[in-house]
PDB file of C-alpha atoms in Angstrom:
ATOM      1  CA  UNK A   1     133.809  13.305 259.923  1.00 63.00           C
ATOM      2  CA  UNK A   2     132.505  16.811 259.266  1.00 74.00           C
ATOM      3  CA  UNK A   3     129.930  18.731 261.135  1.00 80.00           C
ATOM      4  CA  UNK A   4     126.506  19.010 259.617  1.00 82.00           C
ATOM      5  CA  UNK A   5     125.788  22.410 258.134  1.00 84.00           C
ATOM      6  CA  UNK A   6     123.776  24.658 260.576  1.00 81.00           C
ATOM      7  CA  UNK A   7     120.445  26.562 258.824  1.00 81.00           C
ATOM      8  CA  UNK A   8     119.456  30.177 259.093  1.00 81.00           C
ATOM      9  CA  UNK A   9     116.759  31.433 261.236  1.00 79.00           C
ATOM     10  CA  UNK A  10     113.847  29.469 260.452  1.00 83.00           C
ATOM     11  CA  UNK A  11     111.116  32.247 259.924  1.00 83.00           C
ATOM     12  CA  UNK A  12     112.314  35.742 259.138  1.00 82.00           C
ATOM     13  CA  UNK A  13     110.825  38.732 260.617  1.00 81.00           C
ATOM     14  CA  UNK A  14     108.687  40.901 258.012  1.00 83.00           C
ATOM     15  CA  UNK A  15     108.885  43.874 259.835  1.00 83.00           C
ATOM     16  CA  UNK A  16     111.049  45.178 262.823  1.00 81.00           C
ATOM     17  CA  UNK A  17     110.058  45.432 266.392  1.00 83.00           C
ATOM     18  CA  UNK A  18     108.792  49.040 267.291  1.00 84.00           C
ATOM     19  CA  UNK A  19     108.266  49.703 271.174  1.00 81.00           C
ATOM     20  CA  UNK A  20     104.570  51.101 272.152  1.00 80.00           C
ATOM     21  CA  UNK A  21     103.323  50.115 268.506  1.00 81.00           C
ATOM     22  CA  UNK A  22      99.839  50.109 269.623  1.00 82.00           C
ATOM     23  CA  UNK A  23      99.456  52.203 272.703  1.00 83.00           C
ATOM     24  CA  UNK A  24      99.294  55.797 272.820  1.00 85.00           C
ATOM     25  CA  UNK A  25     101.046  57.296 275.535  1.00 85.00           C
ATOM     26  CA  UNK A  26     100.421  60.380 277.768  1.00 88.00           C
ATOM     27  CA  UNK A  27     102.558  63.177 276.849  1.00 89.00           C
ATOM     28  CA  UNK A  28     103.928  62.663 280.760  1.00 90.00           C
ATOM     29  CA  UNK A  29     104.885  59.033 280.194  1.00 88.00           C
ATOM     30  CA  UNK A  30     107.166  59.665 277.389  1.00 88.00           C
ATOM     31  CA  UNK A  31     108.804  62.503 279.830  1.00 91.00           C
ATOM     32  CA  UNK A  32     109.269  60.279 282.671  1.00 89.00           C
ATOM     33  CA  UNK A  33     110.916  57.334 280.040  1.00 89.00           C
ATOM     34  CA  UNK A  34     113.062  59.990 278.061  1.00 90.00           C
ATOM     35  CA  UNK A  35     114.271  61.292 282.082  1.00 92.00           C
ATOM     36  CA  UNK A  36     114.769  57.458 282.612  1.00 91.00           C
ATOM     37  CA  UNK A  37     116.531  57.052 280.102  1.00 91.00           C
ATOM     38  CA  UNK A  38     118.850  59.928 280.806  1.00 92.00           C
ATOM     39  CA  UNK A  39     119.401  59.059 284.225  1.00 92.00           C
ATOM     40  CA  UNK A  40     120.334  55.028 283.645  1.00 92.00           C
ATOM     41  CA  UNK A  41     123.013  56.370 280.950  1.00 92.00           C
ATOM     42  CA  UNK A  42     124.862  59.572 283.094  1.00 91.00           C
ATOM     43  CA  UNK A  43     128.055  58.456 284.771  1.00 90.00           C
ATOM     44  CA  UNK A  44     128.623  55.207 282.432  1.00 92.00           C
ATOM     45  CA  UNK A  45     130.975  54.557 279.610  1.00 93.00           C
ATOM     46  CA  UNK A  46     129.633  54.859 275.995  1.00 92.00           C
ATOM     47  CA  UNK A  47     129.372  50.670 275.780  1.00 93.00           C
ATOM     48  CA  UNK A  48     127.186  50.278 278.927  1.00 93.00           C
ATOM     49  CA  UNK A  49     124.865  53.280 277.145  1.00 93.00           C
ATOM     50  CA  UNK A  50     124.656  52.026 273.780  1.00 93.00           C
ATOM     51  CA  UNK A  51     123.206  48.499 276.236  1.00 94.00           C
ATOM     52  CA  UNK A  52     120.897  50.663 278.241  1.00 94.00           C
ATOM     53  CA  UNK A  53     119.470  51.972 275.085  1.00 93.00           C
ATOM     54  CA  UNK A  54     119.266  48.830 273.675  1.00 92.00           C
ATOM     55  CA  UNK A  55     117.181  47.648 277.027  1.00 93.00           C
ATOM     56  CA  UNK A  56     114.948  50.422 276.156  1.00 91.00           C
ATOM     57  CA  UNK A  57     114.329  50.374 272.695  1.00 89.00           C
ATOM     58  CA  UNK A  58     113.463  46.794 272.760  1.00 89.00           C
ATOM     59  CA  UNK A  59     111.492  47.323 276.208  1.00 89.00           C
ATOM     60  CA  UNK A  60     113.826  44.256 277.567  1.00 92.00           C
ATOM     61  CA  UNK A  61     115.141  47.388 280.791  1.00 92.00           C
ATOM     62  CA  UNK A  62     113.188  46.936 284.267  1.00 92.00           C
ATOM     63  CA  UNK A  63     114.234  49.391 286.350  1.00 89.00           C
ATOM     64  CA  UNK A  64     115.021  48.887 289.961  1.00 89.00           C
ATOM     65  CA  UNK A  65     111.944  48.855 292.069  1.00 89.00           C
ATOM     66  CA  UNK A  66     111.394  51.957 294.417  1.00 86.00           C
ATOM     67  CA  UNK A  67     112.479  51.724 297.867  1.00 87.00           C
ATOM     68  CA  UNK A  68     115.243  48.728 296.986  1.00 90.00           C
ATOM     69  CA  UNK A  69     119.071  49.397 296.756  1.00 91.00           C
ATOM     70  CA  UNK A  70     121.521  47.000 296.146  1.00 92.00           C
ATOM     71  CA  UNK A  71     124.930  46.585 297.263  1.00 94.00           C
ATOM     72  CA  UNK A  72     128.005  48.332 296.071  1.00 94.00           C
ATOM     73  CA  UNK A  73     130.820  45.903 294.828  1.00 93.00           C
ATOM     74  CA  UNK A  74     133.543  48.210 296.256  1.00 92.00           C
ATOM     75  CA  UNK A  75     132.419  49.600 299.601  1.00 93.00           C
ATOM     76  CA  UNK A  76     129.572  46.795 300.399  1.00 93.00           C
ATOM     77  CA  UNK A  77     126.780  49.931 301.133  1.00 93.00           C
ATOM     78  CA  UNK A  78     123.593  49.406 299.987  1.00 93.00           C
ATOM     79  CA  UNK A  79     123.909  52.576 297.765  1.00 92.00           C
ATOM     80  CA  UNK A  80     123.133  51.414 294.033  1.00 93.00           C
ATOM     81  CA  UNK A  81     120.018  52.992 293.104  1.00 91.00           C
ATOM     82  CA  UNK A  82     119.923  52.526 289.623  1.00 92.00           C
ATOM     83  CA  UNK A  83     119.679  49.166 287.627  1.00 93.00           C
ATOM     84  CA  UNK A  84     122.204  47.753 285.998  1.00 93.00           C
ATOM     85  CA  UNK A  85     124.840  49.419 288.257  1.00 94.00           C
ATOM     86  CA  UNK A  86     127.443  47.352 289.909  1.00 94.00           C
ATOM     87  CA  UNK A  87     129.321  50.295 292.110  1.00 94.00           C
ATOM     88  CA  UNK A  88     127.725  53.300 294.009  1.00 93.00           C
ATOM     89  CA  UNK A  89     128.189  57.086 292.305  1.00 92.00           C
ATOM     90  CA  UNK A  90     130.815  58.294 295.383  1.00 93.00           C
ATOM     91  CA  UNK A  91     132.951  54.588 294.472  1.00 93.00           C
ATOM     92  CA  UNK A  92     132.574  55.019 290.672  1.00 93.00           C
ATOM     93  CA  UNK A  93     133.711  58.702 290.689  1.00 92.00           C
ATOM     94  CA  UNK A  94     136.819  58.342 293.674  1.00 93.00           C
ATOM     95  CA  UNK A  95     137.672  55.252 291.599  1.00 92.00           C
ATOM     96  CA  UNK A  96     137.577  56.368 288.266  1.00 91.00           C
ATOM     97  CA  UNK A  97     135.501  53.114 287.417  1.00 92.00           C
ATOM     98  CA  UNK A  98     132.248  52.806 285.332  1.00 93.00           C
ATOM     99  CA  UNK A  99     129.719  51.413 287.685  1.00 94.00           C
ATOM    100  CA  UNK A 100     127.993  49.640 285.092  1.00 93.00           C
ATOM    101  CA  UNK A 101     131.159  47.325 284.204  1.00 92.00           C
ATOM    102  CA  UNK A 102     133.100  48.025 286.564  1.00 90.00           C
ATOM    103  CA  UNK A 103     136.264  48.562 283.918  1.00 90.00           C
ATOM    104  CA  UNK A 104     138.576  51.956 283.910  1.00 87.00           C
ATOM    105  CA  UNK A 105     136.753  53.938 280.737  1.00 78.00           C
ATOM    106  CA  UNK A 106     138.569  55.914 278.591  1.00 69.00           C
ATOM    107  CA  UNK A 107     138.877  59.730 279.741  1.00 49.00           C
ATOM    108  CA  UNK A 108     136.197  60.788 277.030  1.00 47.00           C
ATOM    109  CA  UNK A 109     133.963  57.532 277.383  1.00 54.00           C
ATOM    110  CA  UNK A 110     132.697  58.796 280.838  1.00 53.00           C
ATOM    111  CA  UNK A 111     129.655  61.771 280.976  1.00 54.00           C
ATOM    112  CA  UNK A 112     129.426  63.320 284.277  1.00 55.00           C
ATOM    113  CA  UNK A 113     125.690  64.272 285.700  1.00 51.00           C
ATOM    114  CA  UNK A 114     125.396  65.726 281.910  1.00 44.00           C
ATOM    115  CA  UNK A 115     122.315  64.621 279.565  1.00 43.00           C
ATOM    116  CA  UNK A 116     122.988  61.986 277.498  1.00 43.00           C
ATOM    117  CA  UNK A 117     121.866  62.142 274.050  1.00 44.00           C
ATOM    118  CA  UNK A 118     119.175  59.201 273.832  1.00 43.00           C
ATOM    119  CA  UNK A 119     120.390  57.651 270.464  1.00 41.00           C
ATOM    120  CA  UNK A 120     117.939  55.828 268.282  1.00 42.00           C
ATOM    121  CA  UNK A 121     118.521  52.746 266.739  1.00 36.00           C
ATOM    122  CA  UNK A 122     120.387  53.324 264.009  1.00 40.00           C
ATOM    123  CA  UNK A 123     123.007  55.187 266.008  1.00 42.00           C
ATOM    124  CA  UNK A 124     123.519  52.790 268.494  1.00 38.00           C
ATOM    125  CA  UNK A 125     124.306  50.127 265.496  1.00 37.00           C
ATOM    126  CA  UNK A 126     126.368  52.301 263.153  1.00 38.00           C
ATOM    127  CA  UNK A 127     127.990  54.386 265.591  1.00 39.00           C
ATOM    128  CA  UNK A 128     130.796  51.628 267.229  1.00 39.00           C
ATOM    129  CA  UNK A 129     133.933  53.729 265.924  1.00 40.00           C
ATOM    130  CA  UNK A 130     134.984  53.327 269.326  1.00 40.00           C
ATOM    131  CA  UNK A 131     134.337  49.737 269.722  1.00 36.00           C
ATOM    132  CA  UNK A 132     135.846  48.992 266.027  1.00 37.00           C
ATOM    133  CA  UNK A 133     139.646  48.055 267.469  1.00 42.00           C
ATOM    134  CA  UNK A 134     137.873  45.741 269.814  1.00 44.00           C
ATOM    135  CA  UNK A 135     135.534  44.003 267.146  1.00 48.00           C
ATOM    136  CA  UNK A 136     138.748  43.777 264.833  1.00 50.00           C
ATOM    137  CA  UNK A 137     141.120  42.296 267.459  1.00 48.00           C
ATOM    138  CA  UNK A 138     138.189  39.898 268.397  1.00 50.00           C
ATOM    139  CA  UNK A 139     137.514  38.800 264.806  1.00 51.00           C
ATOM    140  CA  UNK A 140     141.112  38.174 264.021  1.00 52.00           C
ATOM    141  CA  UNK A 141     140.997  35.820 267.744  1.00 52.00           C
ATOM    142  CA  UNK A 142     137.773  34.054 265.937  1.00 52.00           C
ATOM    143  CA  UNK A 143     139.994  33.780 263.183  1.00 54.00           C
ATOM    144  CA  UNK A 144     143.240  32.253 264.514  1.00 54.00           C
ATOM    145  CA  UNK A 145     140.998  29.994 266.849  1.00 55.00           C
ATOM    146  CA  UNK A 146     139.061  28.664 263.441  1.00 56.00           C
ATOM    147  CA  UNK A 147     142.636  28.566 261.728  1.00 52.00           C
ATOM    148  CA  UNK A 148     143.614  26.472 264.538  1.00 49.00           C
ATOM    149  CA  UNK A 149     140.358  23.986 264.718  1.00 49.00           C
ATOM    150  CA  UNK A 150     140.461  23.339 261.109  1.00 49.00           C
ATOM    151  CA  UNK A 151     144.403  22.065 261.431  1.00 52.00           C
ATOM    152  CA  UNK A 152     142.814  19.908 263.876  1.00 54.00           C
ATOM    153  CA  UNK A 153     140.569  18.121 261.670  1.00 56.00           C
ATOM    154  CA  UNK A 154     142.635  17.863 258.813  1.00 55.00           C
ATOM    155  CA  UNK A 155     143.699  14.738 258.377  1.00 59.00           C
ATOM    156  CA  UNK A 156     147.354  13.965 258.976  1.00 57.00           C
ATOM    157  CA  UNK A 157     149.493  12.581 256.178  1.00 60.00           C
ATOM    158  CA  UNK A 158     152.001   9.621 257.057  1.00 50.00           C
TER     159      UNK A 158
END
């Protein structure tokens, strides 16, 4: 018996989402996000920037609320004082870890203390040279697995 046919998205957005569309913001504001923004992404690999961007541009980041720290995974100090951080800065760097995922980044994935360049949308999208070997091997998994599923349902002769 075969599946029923899934349907697209229902209604289709006419325009695309644009943080701060109707607020104007105090010249200080956008310095304090921008210096935000910088800070969150120093010290990760390239994938756990291109998310923090993403938080931002879609206004889906909250940072960490003043005053609260939260626990390193590696040395159990309460010494992460940045959100979305899983290891403390002295751990991540004697480690050679990203504190974001927590995975060994490649030697030019990691940015140390320098400013990151805030990409905008379109850069974050289009810019996944580095994450094209991942996507491939990932699709050609999705691939196999469906290969495999459909064998399944054929039906058997004999």
């Amino acid at each position: 018996m075969s599946e029923p046919v899934k349907k697209g998205q229902k209604y289709q957005n006419r325009e695309t989402f644009k943080a701060h569309r109707n607020m104007k913001r105090a010249v200080r504001d956008v310095d304090k996000e921008s210096a935000l923004k910088n800070q969150a992404c120093a010290g990760v690999c390239r994938r756990c920037a291109q998310k923090v961007v993403w938080k931002f541009h879609y206004e889906k980041y909250k940072a960490q609320r003043p005053g609260k720290t939260g626990n390193c995974t590696n040395c159990q100090l309460k010494r992460v004082h940045l959100a979305y951080r899983m290891l403390c800065d002295p751990c991540a760097r004697s480690t050679k870890m990203c504190p974001g995922c927590n995975h060994p980044p490649g030697a030019q994935d990691i940015k140390e203390g320098d400013e990151v360049e805030v990409m905008e949308e379109e850069d974050v999208y289009s810019s996944g040279d580095d994450l094209v070997d991942d996507e491939q091997s990932a699709n050609a998994a999705r691939t196999r697995r469906g290969g495999e599923k459909a064998r399944e349902k054929e039906p058997r002769a004999g």
